[in-house]
Amino acid sequence: MRIGIVGLGLIGGSLGLALRALGHQVYGIARHPDTCVAAVTLGAVDSAASDLASLAPVDMVMVCTPIAAIAPTVQALVPHLSPETVVTDVGSVKGDLVQAATAHWPWFVGAHPMAGKAEAGLAAAAANLFMDRAYVITPLPETPPAAIARVQDLAQSLRAKVLTCSPSDHDCAVAWISHLPVMVSSSLIQACLQESDKTVLKLAQTLSSSGFASTSRVGGGNPELGLMMARYNREALLRSLQGYQTQLAAITHLVETEQWSALAATLTASQQARPQFL
Amino acid sequence: MRIGIVGLGLIGGSLGLALRALGHQVYGIARHPDTCVAAVTLGAVDSAASDLASLAPVDMVMVCTPIAAIAPTVQALVPHLSPETVVTDVGSVKGDLVQAATAHWPWFVGAHPMAGKAEAGLAAAAANLFMDRAYVITPLPETPPAAIARVQDLAQSLRAKVLTCSPSDHDCAVAWISHLPVMVSSSLIQACLQESDKTVLKLAQTLSSSGFASTSRVGGGNPELGLMMARYNREALLRSLQGYQTQLAAITHLVETEQWSALAATLTASQQARPQFL
């Protein structure tokens, strides 16, 4: 298959490496000529250019740009696509984006390969990035089944775990397990910093160990990622934050009123439930 | 030195192994005769008994029982101690306990070696458990300096990082970095479980990965430990929970009102502050 990849960062570059290894011919698109050269040198693409017109021959386009650029990129692709060319993306929030992109191109199939790395950029790309990781496909009721099947087949060929659900179910689920934890974890760091007794703050910094390190990890991560989650998944995140505040208030109430057996029951329920998320 | 250890679990057993390796003579106390035999067999003690009277010859007693038993144990030790025998403990909360124990025995020196393991019990004991870990000593203004110095010297001989602070500063600091994270993290698991759309809940469980695993880790831990923290450090924990709720509400407000540059600033501040806690 001839596959176009727009955006040659970690995800786009890794898709290129993996798809070329599977025998596909990969056409890359990057804004900067330097990135085009680097992607060819790395073997992530067969050829690369900055002009979307170079994608005219492809059977499928994977849009791997930052989330804000996905729908505009789909719109800009339209003049260059043959009928029934499948366009898919890798955005980590799906709701409005899938609607907007589908309005531009009915053969758009929203998707979210849930793979990543601490490092960003093309240099960190790896052909096995998607192996055994979830690859969520989020079609609309009107998305052509043939288009969905082509993205499912491609994801399966990457040896990813392919799931299909609605864009809104995807967004609610990732709000719980990915976007809410960032806000919860960042609030922990912020709360500690508000300690007005500097001796206690210094002591807390000295004594903190693995428990604090784990709980604060994602809250101390890349601020751009956290901001993107909040901006593009605002509604689902607010719903999760509200649910979280209710549970935190409930636990606080048990401590305040010294309801120790009820607190023990809650902590036991948490211990028992956690493995279902692992 | 002749050293008594009351309570031969993970911490008591590890202290015994470490102190015997340093040439001290270790007298163990355990309620169950089986534990006494096991501790001698393991080499954690030179001798062991269930009667506190057997500690009459020792120069120092380390009380390594569960927290609720520490002050009563100090009281029960009093008839068997020579004047200027130092009594210390390993409890993870210090405030009321140090007051109560000191009332029973003025040569009591509160302490908290911040070492642990996933496994509990004597079988998991290790001589190097305290090496490079914080060993917090929490005297009162009236604690005899000679008693403090003897506990400091002992902790240093274990190659621990010895810190000295007031019981209340200790309790406030561990509320921030140890006890608050458990409640924050458990609330995350509880909040996810409240999702009423079972398709979304199932999807969240399927999609959750390292971010959720880290943030939920301590909240899904041993419920007895969490309960103990809340029970014995209730006041400092409530103070931390209140500070946390304020920060969580502030972040939620930024998302609600779409103050993206302010949210970016908060997330950036969290990213910059976290290394000070590692």
JSON list of N, CA, C and O in Angstrom, two decimals, chain A residues 183 186-194 245, chain B residues 176 241-254 266:
[
{"chain": "A", "resi": 183, "resn": "MET", "atom": "N", "xyz": [-4.15, 16.07, 36.57]},
{"chain": "A", "resi": 183, "resn": "MET", "atom": "CA", "xyz": [-4.63, 17.19, 37.39]},
{"chain": "A", "resi": 183, "resn": "MET", "atom": "C", "xyz": [-4.55, 16.85, 38.89]},
{"chain": "A", "resi": 183, "resn": "MET", "atom": "O", "xyz": [-4.17, 17.68, 39.71]},
{"chain": "A", "resi": 186, "resn": "SER", "atom": "N", "xyz": [-0.75, 16.90, 39.75]},
{"chain": "A", "resi": 186, "resn": "SER", "atom": "CA", "xyz": [-0.21, 18.26, 39.78]},
{"chain": "A", "resi": 186, "resn": "SER", "atom": "C", "xyz": [-0.73, 19.01, 41.01]},
{"chain": "A", "resi": 186, "resn": "SER", "atom": "O", "xyz": [0.02, 19.76, 41.65]},
{"chain": "A", "resi": 187, "resn": "SER", "atom": "N", "xyz": [-1.99, 18.78, 41.37]},
{"chain": "A", "resi": 187, "resn": "SER", "atom": "CA", "xyz": [-2.56, 19.44, 42.56]},
{"chain": "A", "resi": 187, "resn": "SER", "atom": "C", "xyz": [-1.82, 19.01, 43.83]},
{"chain": "A", "resi": 187, "resn": "SER", "atom": "O", "xyz": [-1.70, 19.79, 44.78]},
{"chain": "A", "resi": 188, "resn": "LEU", "atom": "N", "xyz": [-1.33, 17.77, 43.84]},
{"chain": "A", "resi": 188, "resn": "LEU", "atom": "CA", "xyz": [-0.56, 17.29, 45.00]},
{"chain": "A", "resi": 188, "resn": "LEU", "atom": "C", "xyz": [0.73, 18.11, 45.16]},
{"chain": "A", "resi": 188, "resn": "LEU", "atom": "O", "xyz": [1.07, 18.56, 46.26]},
{"chain": "A", "resi": 189, "resn": "ILE", "atom": "N", "xyz": [1.43, 18.31, 44.06]},
{"chain": "A", "resi": 189, "resn": "ILE", "atom": "CA", "xyz": [2.67, 19.09, 44.11]},
{"chain": "A", "resi": 189, "resn": "ILE", "atom": "C", "xyz": [2.35, 20.52, 44.54]},
{"chain": "A", "resi": 189, "resn": "ILE", "atom": "O", "xyz": [3.00, 21.09, 45.42]},
{"chain": "A", "resi": 190, "resn": "GLN", "atom": "N", "xyz": [1.32, 21.10, 43.91]},
{"chain": "A", "resi": 190, "resn": "GLN", "atom": "CA", "xyz": [0.93, 22.48, 44.24]},
{"chain": "A", "resi": 190, "resn": "GLN", "atom": "C", "xyz": [0.55, 22.63, 45.71]},
{"chain": "A", "resi": 190, "resn": "GLN", "atom": "O", "xyz": [0.91, 23.62, 46.36]},
{"chain": "A", "resi": 191, "resn": "ALA", "atom": "N", "xyz": [-0.18, 21.64, 46.23]},
{"chain": "A", "resi": 191, "resn": "ALA", "atom": "CA", "xyz": [-0.62, 21.72, 47.63]},
{"chain": "A", "resi": 191, "resn": "ALA", "atom": "C", "xyz": [0.59, 21.72, 48.58]},
{"chain": "A", "resi": 191, "resn": "ALA", "atom": "O", "xyz": [0.65, 22.52, 49.51]},
{"chain": "A", "resi": 192, "resn": "CYS", "atom": "N", "xyz": [1.54, 20.84, 48.32]},
{"chain": "A", "resi": 192, "resn": "CYS", "atom": "CA", "xyz": [2.74, 20.78, 49.19]},
{"chain": "A", "resi": 192, "resn": "CYS", "atom": "C", "xyz": [3.46, 22.13, 49.17]},
{"chain": "A", "resi": 192, "resn": "CYS", "atom": "O", "xyz": [3.94, 22.59, 50.22]},
{"chain": "A", "resi": 193, "resn": "LEU", "atom": "N", "xyz": [3.53, 22.73, 47.98]},
{"chain": "A", "resi": 193, "resn": "LEU", "atom": "CA", "xyz": [4.26, 24.00, 47.86]},
{"chain": "A", "resi": 193, "resn": "LEU", "atom": "C", "xyz": [3.59, 25.13, 48.65]},
{"chain": "A", "resi": 193, "resn": "LEU", "atom": "O", "xyz": [4.23, 26.14, 48.94]},
{"chain": "A", "resi": 194, "resn": "GLN", "atom": "N", "xyz": [2.29, 24.98, 48.95]},
{"chain": "A", "resi": 194, "resn": "GLN", "atom": "CA", "xyz": [1.59, 26.02, 49.70]},
{"chain": "A", "resi": 194, "resn": "GLN", "atom": "C", "xyz": [1.88, 25.96, 51.19]},
{"chain": "A", "resi": 194, "resn": "GLN", "atom": "O", "xyz": [1.42, 26.83, 51.94]},
{"chain": "A", "resi": 245, "resn": "GLN", "atom": "N", "xyz": [-13.73, 14.99, 43.00]},
{"chain": "A", "resi": 245, "resn": "GLN", "atom": "CA", "xyz": [-13.92, 15.85, 44.17]},
{"chain": "A", "resi": 245, "resn": "GLN", "atom": "C", "xyz": [-14.93, 15.24, 45.14]},
{"chain": "A", "resi": 245, "resn": "GLN", "atom": "O", "xyz": [-14.77, 15.33, 46.35]},
{"chain": "B", "resi": 176, "resn": "TRP", "atom": "N", "xyz": [2.10, 15.48, 54.28]},
{"chain": "B", "resi": 176, "resn": "TRP", "atom": "CA", "xyz": [2.21, 15.94, 52.89]},
{"chain": "B", "resi": 176, "resn": "TRP", "atom": "C", "xyz": [2.72, 14.86, 51.95]},
{"chain": "B", "resi": 176, "resn": "TRP", "atom": "O", "xyz": [2.17, 14.64, 50.88]},
{"chain": "B", "resi": 241, "resn": "LEU", "atom": "N", "xyz": [-5.24, 17.67, 53.54]},
{"chain": "B", "resi": 241, "resn": "LEU", "atom": "CA", "xyz": [-6.38, 17.44, 52.65]},
{"chain": "B", "resi": 241, "resn": "LEU", "atom": "C", "xyz": [-7.06, 18.75, 52.29]},
{"chain": "B", "resi": 241, "resn": "LEU", "atom": "O", "xyz": [-7.47, 18.97, 51.16]},
{"chain": "B", "resi": 242, "resn": "GLN", "atom": "N", "xyz": [-7.16, 19.63, 53.29]},
{"chain": "B", "resi": 242, "resn": "GLN", "atom": "CA", "xyz": [-7.78, 20.94, 53.04]},
{"chain": "B", "resi": 242, "resn": "GLN", "atom": "C", "xyz": [-6.94, 21.75, 52.04]},
{"chain": "B", "resi": 242, "resn": "GLN", "atom": "O", "xyz": [-7.48, 22.32, 51.09]},
{"chain": "B", "resi": 243, "resn": "GLY", "atom": "N", "xyz": [-5.63, 21.76, 52.24]},
{"chain": "B", "resi": 243, "resn": "GLY", "atom": "CA", "xyz": [-4.75, 22.46, 51.31]},
{"chain": "B", "resi": 243, "resn": "GLY", "atom": "C", "xyz": [-4.82, 21.87, 49.91]},
{"chain": "B", "resi": 243, "resn": "GLY", "atom": "O", "xyz": [-4.81, 22.58, 48.90]},
{"chain": "B", "resi": 244, "resn": "TYR", "atom": "N", "xyz": [-4.95, 20.54, 49.86]},
{"chain": "B", "resi": 244, "resn": "TYR", "atom": "CA", "xyz": [-5.04, 19.86, 48.57]},
{"chain": "B", "resi": 244, "resn": "TYR", "atom": "C", "xyz": [-6.33, 20.23, 47.85]},
{"chain": "B", "resi": 244, "resn": "TYR", "atom": "O", "xyz": [-6.34, 20.52, 46.65]},
{"chain": "B", "resi": 245, "resn": "GLN", "atom": "N", "xyz": [-7.44, 20.22, 48.59]},
{"chain": "B", "resi": 245, "resn": "GLN", "atom": "CA", "xyz": [-8.74, 20.54, 47.98]},
{"chain": "B", "resi": 245, "resn": "GLN", "atom": "C", "xyz": [-8.73, 21.96, 47.38]},
{"chain": "B", "resi": 245, "resn": "GLN", "atom": "O", "xyz": [-9.30, 22.19, 46.32]},
{"chain": "B", "resi": 246, "resn": "THR", "atom": "N", "xyz": [-8.04, 22.87, 48.07]},
{"chain": "B", "resi": 246, "resn": "THR", "atom": "CA", "xyz": [-7.93, 24.24, 47.56]},
{"chain": "B", "resi": 246, "resn": "THR", "atom": "C", "xyz": [-7.22, 24.26, 46.21]},
{"chain": "B", "resi": 246, "resn": "THR", "atom": "O", "xyz": [-7.64, 24.93, 45.27]},
{"chain": "B", "resi": 247, "resn": "GLN", "atom": "N", "xyz": [-6.11, 23.51, 46.11]},
{"chain": "B", "resi": 247, "resn": "GLN", "atom": "CA", "xyz": [-5.34, 23.49, 44.86]},
{"chain": "B", "resi": 247, "resn": "GLN", "atom": "C", "xyz": [-6.10, 22.79, 43.74]},
{"chain": "B", "resi": 247, "resn": "GLN", "atom": "O", "xyz": [-6.06, 23.21, 42.58]},
{"chain": "B", "resi": 248, "resn": "LEU", "atom": "N", "xyz": [-6.79, 21.71, 44.09]},
{"chain": "B", "resi": 248, "resn": "LEU", "atom": "CA", "xyz": [-7.59, 20.98, 43.09]},
{"chain": "B", "resi": 248, "resn": "LEU", "atom": "C", "xyz": [-8.71, 21.88, 42.57]},
{"chain": "B", "resi": 248, "resn": "LEU", "atom": "O", "xyz": [-8.98, 21.92, 41.36]},
{"chain": "B", "resi": 249, "resn": "ALA", "atom": "N", "xyz": [-9.35, 22.62, 43.48]},
{"chain": "B", "resi": 249, "resn": "ALA", "atom": "CA", "xyz": [-10.42, 23.54, 43.07]},
{"chain": "B", "resi": 249, "resn": "ALA", "atom": "C", "xyz": [-9.85, 24.64, 42.17]},
{"chain": "B", "resi": 249, "resn": "ALA", "atom": "O", "xyz": [-10.50, 25.05, 41.20]},
{"chain": "B", "resi": 250, "resn": "ALA", "atom": "N", "xyz": [-8.64, 25.09, 42.46]},
{"chain": "B", "resi": 250, "resn": "ALA", "atom": "CA", "xyz": [-8.03, 26.15, 41.65]},
{"chain": "B", "resi": 250, "resn": "ALA", "atom": "C", "xyz": [-7.76, 25.64, 40.23]},
{"chain": "B", "resi": 250, "resn": "ALA", "atom": "O", "xyz": [-8.05, 26.33, 39.25]},
{"chain": "B", "resi": 251, "resn": "ILE", "atom": "N", "xyz": [-7.22, 24.43, 40.12]},
{"chain": "B", "resi": 251, "resn": "ILE", "atom": "CA", "xyz": [-6.95, 23.85, 38.79]},
{"chain": "B", "resi": 251, "resn": "ILE", "atom": "C", "xyz": [-8.27, 23.62, 38.05]},
{"chain": "B", "resi": 251, "resn": "ILE", "atom": "O", "xyz": [-8.40, 23.93, 36.86]},
{"chain": "B", "resi": 252, "resn": "THR", "atom": "N", "xyz": [-9.28, 23.10, 38.76]},
{"chain": "B", "resi": 252, "resn": "THR", "atom": "CA", "xyz": [-10.59, 22.87, 38.14]},
{"chain": "B", "resi": 252, "resn": "THR", "atom": "C", "xyz": [-11.18, 24.18, 37.62]},
{"chain": "B", "resi": 252, "resn": "THR", "atom": "O", "xyz": [-11.72, 24.23, 36.51]},
{"chain": "B", "resi": 253, "resn": "HIS", "atom": "N", "xyz": [-11.03, 25.24, 38.41]},
{"chain": "B", "resi": 253, "resn": "HIS", "atom": "CA", "xyz": [-11.54, 26.55, 38.00]},
{"chain": "B", "resi": 253, "resn": "HIS", "atom": "C", "xyz": [-10.85, 27.04, 36.71]},
{"chain": "B", "resi": 253, "resn": "HIS", "atom": "O", "xyz": [-11.50, 27.59, 35.82]},
{"chain": "B", "resi": 254, "resn": "LEU", "atom": "N", "xyz": [-9.54, 26.81, 36.61]},
{"chain": "B", "resi": 254, "resn": "LEU", "atom": "CA", "xyz": [-8.83, 27.23, 35.40]},
{"chain": "B", "resi": 254, "resn": "LEU", "atom": "C", "xyz": [-9.34, 26.48, 34.17]},
{"chain": "B", "resi": 254, "resn": "LEU", "atom": "O", "xyz": [-9.47, 27.05, 33.09]},
{"chain": "B", "resi": 266, "resn": "THR", "atom": "N", "xyz": [0.64, 26.85, 35.91]},
{"chain": "B", "resi": 266, "resn": "THR", "atom": "CA", "xyz": [0.53, 25.94, 37.06]},
{"chain": "B", "resi": 266, "resn": "THR", "atom": "C", "xyz": [1.22, 24.61, 36.76]},
{"chain": "B", "resi": 266, "resn": "THR", "atom": "O", "xyz": [1.99, 24.10, 37.59]}
]
